[in-house]
Tab-separated table of C-alpha atoms in Angstrom:
chain	number	residue	atom	x	y	z
A	29	MET	CA	4.566	16.692	-9.338
A	30	ALA	CA	6.475	15.164	-12.285
A	31	THR	CA	9.614	13.614	-13.345
A	32	LEU	CA	11.777	16.003	-15.498
A	33	ARG	CA	13.802	13.009	-16.810
A	34	PRO	CA	13.854	9.255	-16.866
A	35	LEU	CA	14.418	7.727	-13.448
A	36	SER	CA	17.781	5.687	-13.388
A	37	VAL	CA	18.155	2.308	-11.861
A	38	GLU	CA	20.467	3.477	-9.406
A	39	GLU	CA	17.939	5.844	-8.308
A	40	VAL	CA	15.138	3.196	-7.914
A	41	LEU	CA	17.530	1.199	-6.119
A	42	ARG	CA	16.870	3.611	-3.233
A	43	VAL	CA	13.292	3.098	-3.382
A	44	ASN	CA	13.377	-0.787	-3.704
A	45	GLY	CA	16.258	-3.224	-3.903
A	46	SER	CA	15.157	-5.375	-6.488
A	47	HIS	CA	17.201	-4.961	-9.529
A	48	ARG	CA	14.287	-6.323	-11.621
A	49	PHE	CA	11.870	-3.913	-10.135
A	50	ALA	CA	14.397	-1.207	-10.368
A	51	ALA	CA	14.972	-1.922	-14.223
A	52	ALA	CA	11.431	-1.835	-14.816
A	53	LEU	CA	10.432	1.296	-13.389
A	54	ALA	CA	13.127	2.930	-14.611
A	55	ALA	CA	12.388	1.845	-18.270
A	56	ALA	CA	8.859	3.151	-17.724
A	57	SER	CA	9.541	6.519	-16.356
A	58	PRO	CA	9.436	9.649	-16.828
A	59	PHE	CA	6.067	9.853	-15.222
A	60	ASP	CA	3.638	12.689	-15.265
A	61	SER	CA	2.348	12.314	-11.784
A	62	LEU	CA	3.195	10.559	-8.677
A	63	ALA	CA	-0.194	8.714	-9.058
A	64	ASN	CA	1.214	7.186	-12.286
A	65	ALA	CA	4.465	6.223	-10.848
A	66	LEU	CA	2.798	4.488	-7.908
A	67	LEU	CA	0.635	2.625	-10.212
A	68	ALA	CA	3.413	1.296	-12.367
A	69	ALA	CA	5.107	0.224	-9.000
A	70	ARG	CA	2.378	-1.763	-8.052
A	71	ARG	CA	1.963	-3.268	-11.298
A	72	ILE	CA	5.723	-4.360	-11.490
A	73	TRP	CA	6.119	-5.266	-7.993
A	74	LEU	CA	3.249	-7.513	-7.963
A	75	ASN	CA	3.328	-8.876	-11.567
A	76	GLU	CA	6.647	-8.691	-12.885
A	77	VAL	CA	9.238	-9.224	-10.226
A	78	ASP	CA	9.600	-12.971	-9.028
A	79	VAL	CA	10.273	-14.428	-5.634
A	80	THR	CA	13.941	-13.898	-6.084
A	81	GLY	CA	13.570	-10.157	-6.774
A	82	TRP	CA	11.209	-10.084	-3.542
A	83	LEU	CA	13.671	-11.530	-1.639
A	84	GLU	CA	16.489	-9.414	-2.958
A	85	ALA	CA	14.229	-6.434	-2.173
A	86	PHE	CA	13.682	-7.705	1.487
A	87	ALA	CA	17.378	-8.249	1.926
A	88	ALA	CA	18.405	-4.575	1.237
A	89	HIS	CA	16.612	-3.977	4.502
A	90	PRO	CA	18.195	-4.031	7.862
A	91	PRO	CA	16.344	-5.665	10.788
A	92	ILE	CA	14.007	-3.717	12.941
A	93	GLY	CA	15.866	-2.034	15.655
A	94	SER	CA	19.445	-2.291	13.836
A	95	THR	CA	21.693	0.516	14.809
A	96	SER	CA	24.432	-0.383	12.237
A	97	SER	CA	26.375	2.186	10.636
A	98	SER	CA	25.463	0.794	7.223
A	99	VAL	CA	21.803	1.607	7.554
A	100	SER	CA	20.800	4.196	4.845
A	101	LYS	CA	19.420	7.315	5.870
A	102	TRP	CA	15.971	6.399	4.405
A	103	SER	CA	15.719	3.560	6.762
A	104	LYS	CA	16.950	5.322	9.671
A	105	GLU	CA	14.357	7.750	9.260
A	106	GLU	CA	11.493	5.142	8.784
A	107	GLN	CA	12.773	3.280	11.942
A	108	SER	CA	13.271	6.586	14.114
A	109	ALA	CA	10.008	6.126	16.056
A	110	ALA	CA	10.957	2.415	16.945
A	111	LEU	CA	14.460	3.321	17.675
A	112	SER	CA	13.517	6.187	20.032
A	113	THR	CA	10.948	4.118	21.940
A	114	ALA	CA	12.930	0.947	22.441
A	115	THR	CA	14.221	0.024	25.929
A	116	ASP	CA	17.038	-2.066	26.395
A	117	SER	CA	14.767	-5.109	27.046
A	118	THR	CA	12.653	-4.412	24.077
A	119	ALA	CA	15.648	-4.008	21.740
A	120	GLN	CA	16.642	-7.600	23.005
A	121	GLU	CA	13.440	-9.043	22.325
A	122	LEU	CA	13.324	-7.331	19.025
A	123	SER	CA	16.540	-8.997	18.150
A	124	GLU	CA	15.673	-12.192	19.140
A	125	TRP	CA	12.231	-12.370	17.455
A	126	ASN	CA	13.942	-11.125	14.440
A	127	ALA	CA	16.100	-13.978	14.563
A	128	LYS	CA	13.274	-16.385	15.044
A	129	TYR	CA	11.549	-14.991	12.016
A	130	ARG	CA	14.048	-15.190	9.885
A	131	GLU	CA	14.837	-18.653	10.601
A	132	LYS	CA	11.099	-19.833	10.265
A	133	PHE	CA	10.776	-17.625	6.999
A	134	GLY	CA	14.003	-17.378	5.237
A	135	PHE	CA	13.989	-13.540	5.067
A	136	VAL	CA	13.828	-10.603	7.161
A	137	PHE	CA	10.783	-9.265	8.953
A	138	MET	CA	9.169	-6.715	6.483
A	139	ILE	CA	7.302	-3.914	7.974
A	140	CYS	CA	6.430	-0.239	7.031
A	141	ALA	CA	7.914	1.223	10.209
A	142	SER	CA	7.202	4.610	9.864
A	143	GLY	CA	5.500	6.110	12.971
A	144	ARG	CA	5.446	2.771	14.690
A	145	THR	CA	6.847	2.359	18.113
A	146	ALA	CA	8.928	-0.480	19.371
A	147	PRO	CA	6.339	-2.143	21.205
A	148	GLU	CA	4.047	-1.818	18.170
A	149	VAL	CA	6.704	-3.480	15.770
A	150	LEU	CA	7.246	-6.166	18.251
A	151	ALA	CA	3.647	-6.900	18.534
A	152	GLU	CA	3.159	-7.222	14.881
A	153	LEU	CA	6.085	-9.417	14.546
A	154	LYS	CA	4.806	-11.781	16.999
A	155	ARG	CA	1.314	-11.860	15.806
A	156	ARG	CA	2.708	-12.268	12.125
A	157	TYR	CA	5.137	-15.156	13.292
A	158	ALA	CA	2.120	-17.664	13.589
A	159	ASN	CA	1.299	-16.995	9.800
A	160	ARG	CA	1.393	-19.709	7.336
A	161	PRO	CA	4.553	-18.899	4.707
A	162	VAL	CA	1.981	-18.184	1.800
A	163	VAL	CA	0.347	-15.621	4.251
A	164	GLU	CA	3.546	-14.013	5.409
A	165	LEU	CA	5.150	-13.966	2.075
A	166	GLU	CA	2.087	-11.857	0.773
A	167	ALA	CA	2.536	-9.352	3.876
A	168	ALA	CA	6.157	-9.119	3.538
A	169	ALA	CA	5.330	-7.949	-0.235
A	170	GLU	CA	2.581	-5.649	0.778
A	171	GLU	CA	4.914	-3.918	3.299
A	172	GLU	CA	7.546	-3.452	0.712
A	173	LEU	CA	5.053	-2.036	-1.418
A	174	LYS	CA	4.327	0.767	1.135
A	175	ILE	CA	7.751	1.316	1.671
A	176	THR	CA	8.303	1.801	-1.902
A	177	GLU	CA	5.284	4.229	-2.068
A	178	LEU	CA	6.629	6.364	0.584
A	179	ARG	CA	10.316	6.292	-0.704
A	180	LEU	CA	8.762	7.274	-4.288
A	181	ALA	CA	6.901	10.177	-2.831
A	182	LYS	CA	10.027	11.180	-1.222
A	183	LEU	CA	12.151	10.802	-4.645
A	184	PHE	CA	9.422	12.840	-6.394
A	185	ALA	CA	9.612	15.491	-3.864
A	186	SER	CA	13.178	16.143	-4.854
A	187	GLU	CA	11.896	16.584	-8.256
A	188	THR	CA	11.108	20.008	-10.097
A	189	ALA	CA	7.332	19.751	-11.461
A	190	ALA	CA	6.820	19.752	-15.109
A	191	PRO	CA	4.201	19.294	-17.415
A	192	PRO	CA	3.966	15.973	-19.316
A	193	THR	CA	5.168	15.869	-22.863
A	194	SER	CA	3.291	12.837	-24.546
A	195	GLY	CA	0.735	10.155	-23.746
A	196	GLU	CA	3.134	7.801	-23.088
A	197	ASN	CA	3.678	5.285	-20.243
A	198	GLN	CA	0.051	5.120	-19.174
A	199	ILE	CA	-0.434	2.532	-16.697
A	200	SER	CA	-3.134	0.007	-17.204
A	201	GLN	CA	-5.355	-1.111	-14.065
A	202	PRO	CA	-3.705	-3.418	-11.876
A	203	ASP	CA	-4.759	-6.925	-11.943
A	204	LYS	CA	-7.212	-8.681	-9.773
A	205	ALA	CA	-6.799	-9.839	-6.136
A	206	ALA	CA	-7.347	-13.315	-7.376
A	207	ASP	CA	-4.873	-13.116	-10.255
A	208	ARG	CA	-2.403	-11.688	-7.501
A	209	MET	CA	-2.979	-14.500	-5.235
A	210	ARG	CA	-2.221	-16.849	-8.452
A	211	ILE	CA	0.931	-15.135	-8.931
A	212	ILE	CA	2.213	-15.661	-5.529
A	213	GLY	CA	1.394	-19.285	-5.678
A	214	ALA	CA	3.730	-19.480	-8.311
A	215	HIS	CA	6.451	-17.987	-6.460
A	216	LEU	CA	5.998	-20.769	-3.443
A	217	GLY	CA	8.214	-23.154	-5.370
A	218	ALA	CA	11.353	-20.825	-5.107
A	219	LEU	CA	10.341	-19.718	-1.509
A	220	SER	CA	10.329	-23.322	-0.244
A	221	GLN	CA	13.948	-23.555	-0.951
A	222	LEU	CA	14.737	-21.053	1.408
A	223	SER	CA	12.255	-22.224	4.234
A	224	ALA	CA	11.831	-25.616	5.659
A	225	TYR	CA	8.125	-25.111	6.042
A	226	LYS	CA	6.099	-26.267	2.990
A	227	ALA	CA	3.182	-23.821	2.096
A	228	PRO	CA	-0.035	-24.972	0.767
A	229	GLU	CA	-0.929	-24.830	-2.879
A	230	ILE	CA	-2.926	-21.486	-3.780
A	231	THR	CA	-5.721	-21.709	-6.418
A	232	GLY	CA	-6.739	-18.235	-6.364
A	233	ASN	CA	-10.437	-19.323	-5.342
A	234	SER	CA	-10.196	-18.839	-1.605
A	235	ASN	CA	-12.848	-16.313	0.057
A	236	ARG	CA	-11.657	-12.640	0.574
A	237	THR	CA	-9.411	-11.741	3.602
A	238	ARG	CA	-10.460	-8.321	3.579
A	239	PRO	CA	-13.485	-6.091	2.767
A	240	PRO	CA	-13.657	-5.337	-0.867
A	241	ILE	CA	-13.132	-1.404	-0.534
A	242	THR	CA	-10.096	-0.196	1.325
A	243	THR	CA	-8.034	3.014	1.325
A	244	HIS	CA	-4.761	4.348	3.045
A	245	VAL	CA	-3.600	8.010	3.370
A	246	LEU	CA	-0.078	9.033	2.414
A	247	ASP	CA	1.116	12.572	3.379
A	248	THR	CA	2.878	13.554	0.241
A	249	ALA	CA	4.334	16.698	1.866
A	250	LEU	CA	6.071	14.608	4.627
A	251	GLY	CA	6.662	11.543	2.590
A	252	SER	CA	5.241	9.440	5.544
A	253	PRO	CA	1.638	7.971	6.158
A	254	ALA	CA	-1.000	10.094	7.466
A	255	SER	CA	-2.435	8.781	11.034
A	256	GLY	CA	-5.492	10.156	12.581
A	257	ILE	CA	-7.649	11.008	9.505
A	258	GLU	CA	-11.270	10.108	9.804
A	259	VAL	CA	-12.757	8.122	6.967
A	260	HIS	CA	-16.511	7.488	5.796
A	261	LEU	CA	-17.683	5.138	3.259
A	262	GLU	CA	-21.119	5.553	1.749
A	263	MET	CA	-23.185	4.015	-1.065
A	264	TRP	CA	-25.610	5.735	-3.386
A	265	LYS	CA	-29.196	3.977	-2.619
A	266	ASP	CA	-31.510	6.497	-4.692
A	267	ALA	CA	-32.877	3.937	-7.278
A	268	SER	CA	-34.679	7.028	-8.866
A	269	SER	CA	-31.223	8.790	-9.694
A	270	THR	CA	-27.549	8.483	-9.980
A	271	PRO	CA	-24.809	10.834	-8.605
A	272	SER	CA	-23.434	13.243	-11.762
A	273	PHE	CA	-21.903	16.247	-12.314
A	274	ASP	CA	-25.399	17.561	-13.199
A	275	ASN	CA	-26.930	16.105	-10.046
A	276	LYS	CA	-25.600	18.121	-7.209
A	277	ASP	CA	-28.063	16.892	-4.629
A	278	PHE	CA	-26.321	14.250	-2.730
A	279	LYS	CA	-29.148	13.050	-0.616
A	280	GLY	CA	-29.007	9.577	-1.470
A	281	TRP	CA	-25.789	8.320	0.300
A	282	THR	CA	-25.807	5.765	3.037
A	283	THR	CA	-23.351	5.320	5.421
A	284	LEU	CA	-21.554	1.688	5.114
A	285	GLY	CA	-18.905	2.556	7.900
A	286	SER	CA	-16.038	4.757	9.159
A	287	SER	CA	-12.771	4.584	10.826
A	288	ILE	CA	-9.663	6.265	11.849
A	289	THR	CA	-6.159	5.706	9.702
A	290	ASN	CA	-3.691	4.239	11.883
A	291	ASN	CA	0.166	4.762	12.066
A	292	ASP	CA	0.614	3.185	9.059
A	293	GLY	CA	-1.945	5.593	7.194
A	294	ARG	CA	-4.424	2.442	6.593
A	295	SER	CA	-8.015	2.685	7.527
A	296	GLY	CA	-9.991	0.013	9.822
A	297	GLN	CA	-12.733	-2.202	7.758
A	298	LEU	CA	-15.201	0.037	6.393
A	299	MET	CA	-17.615	-2.335	5.259
A	300	ASP	CA	-18.713	-6.160	5.482
A	301	ILE	CA	-16.185	-8.957	4.247
A	302	VAL	CA	-18.390	-10.318	1.383
A	303	ASP	CA	-17.436	-12.228	-1.919
A	304	ASN	CA	-19.356	-10.213	-4.148
A	305	VAL	CA	-19.704	-6.523	-3.544
A	306	THR	CA	-22.677	-4.588	-4.440
A	307	PRO	CA	-22.595	-2.796	-7.972
A	308	GLY	CA	-23.383	0.658	-7.785
A	309	PHE	CA	-21.881	4.230	-6.812
A	310	TYR	CA	-19.643	4.507	-3.657
A	311	ARG	CA	-18.148	7.677	-2.013
A	312	ILE	CA	-15.042	7.712	0.359
A	313	SER	CA	-14.439	10.868	2.241
A	314	PHE	CA	-11.526	12.224	4.391
A	315	ASN	CA	-11.553	14.696	7.039
A	316	THR	CA	-8.234	16.576	5.828
A	317	SER	CA	-9.410	19.692	7.975
A	318	LYS	CA	-8.549	17.816	11.339
A	319	TYR	CA	-5.505	16.469	10.013
A	320	ALA	CA	-4.287	19.774	8.060
A	321	PRO	CA	-6.328	22.494	9.765
A	322	SER	CA	-4.047	25.309	7.647
A	323	GLY	CA	-4.668	23.356	4.450
A	324	PHE	CA	-6.855	24.339	1.365
A	325	PHE	CA	-9.210	21.523	1.533
A	326	PRO	CA	-11.471	21.060	4.422
A	327	TYR	CA	-12.475	17.560	3.146
A	328	VAL	CA	-11.668	15.075	0.363
A	329	SER	CA	-14.540	12.991	-1.177
A	330	ILE	CA	-14.004	10.519	-4.090
A	331	ILE	CA	-16.868	9.031	-5.805
A	332	PHE	CA	-16.284	6.046	-8.298
A	333	GLU	CA	-18.757	3.207	-9.621
A	334	ILE	CA	-18.290	-0.420	-9.445
A	335	LYS	CA	-19.804	-2.333	-12.262
A	336	ARG	CA	-21.674	-5.444	-11.876
A	337	SER	CA	-18.709	-7.458	-14.154
A	338	GLN	CA	-16.439	-6.179	-11.295
A	339	ALA	CA	-18.242	-7.336	-8.433
A	340	THR	CA	-15.493	-9.909	-7.308
A	341	GLU	CA	-12.801	-7.696	-7.649
A	342	HIS	CA	-10.946	-5.546	-4.758
A	343	PHE	CA	-10.775	-1.787	-4.863
A	344	HIS	CA	-7.896	0.080	-2.880
A	345	VAL	CA	-8.618	3.637	-3.337
A	346	PRO	CA	-5.693	5.509	-1.553
A	347	LEU	CA	-5.520	9.139	-1.048
A	348	LEU	CA	-2.441	11.152	-1.720
A	349	HIS	CA	-2.461	14.551	0.341
A	350	SER	CA	-0.959	17.587	0.898
A	351	PRO	CA	-2.056	20.857	2.297
A	352	PHE	CA	-2.769	22.327	-0.839
A	353	SER	CA	-3.082	19.314	-3.593
A	354	PHE	CA	-4.456	15.551	-3.487
A	355	THR	CA	-4.777	12.920	-5.830
A	356	THR	CA	-6.067	9.352	-6.016
A	357	TYR	CA	-5.965	6.084	-8.150
A	358	ARG	CA	-7.357	2.786	-8.517
A	359	GLY	CA	-5.260	0.124	-6.618
A	360	SER	CA	-5.631	-3.451	-6.261
């Protein structure tokens, strides 16, 4: 999929309500693939949009469970599972907890609600209410990014495919997780004006809070997370050789972990949480045949190398899948 023309700021604002984000992504377009658009969106959202822009984007979303006529079509679609499973008591409790959350943090509760039931959303709201403001700010920003990814897929789905015309707009690798935490730390001064809760200083040197390798799966045909996909993570342990195009004898792989993607398309923990990941070759595989039995690919395997100089970095390796195509990229 490719955009035939540059995106307008108005189009991008349907994807993400931050005017700074919309202007930057529109300026970076057109994109020769959805993967490059997602890379650009992640880079801009995490490294160029300040806290004011984050909060502007959050404010563009209605509270979970809202039935106001002003709610956008995409928001209604994303909240459809929650709305259809909400009882009167659950809806009332959601409303009360939404108000408590906003009072504590100063912004609307952000969650990628696609495929999530009302009880699931409520449980997540209660769990995250206990977070420190710095933790919740990052959590809300990550949820907004998930929504942005899904909406970009919907926007691209409406475009007619066209080949790229030049080598422009190539996206650089996203910043390291530690760099992102320093950026978030710089945002906290502005956030403190909106909340009575003072956040602790962030230095960027804290230990990991998630495994070094993570993934999620996006169904680009439906424009929604792909849940129920079995995921395996392996590492190459054969010291006598390395996996390559000429070496098709893949007997050197050792399983590190496996999981099933949840309603948000995210896998569970696939490996131990360690400060320094072991350098080497890794393979992450997805059982797409069970998810899309009539599709073209019985499974998808992605092989990548982590170098010694990258041992402290985070590697997010998503799968963007449809029955007859797939792509991936290095995220952060």
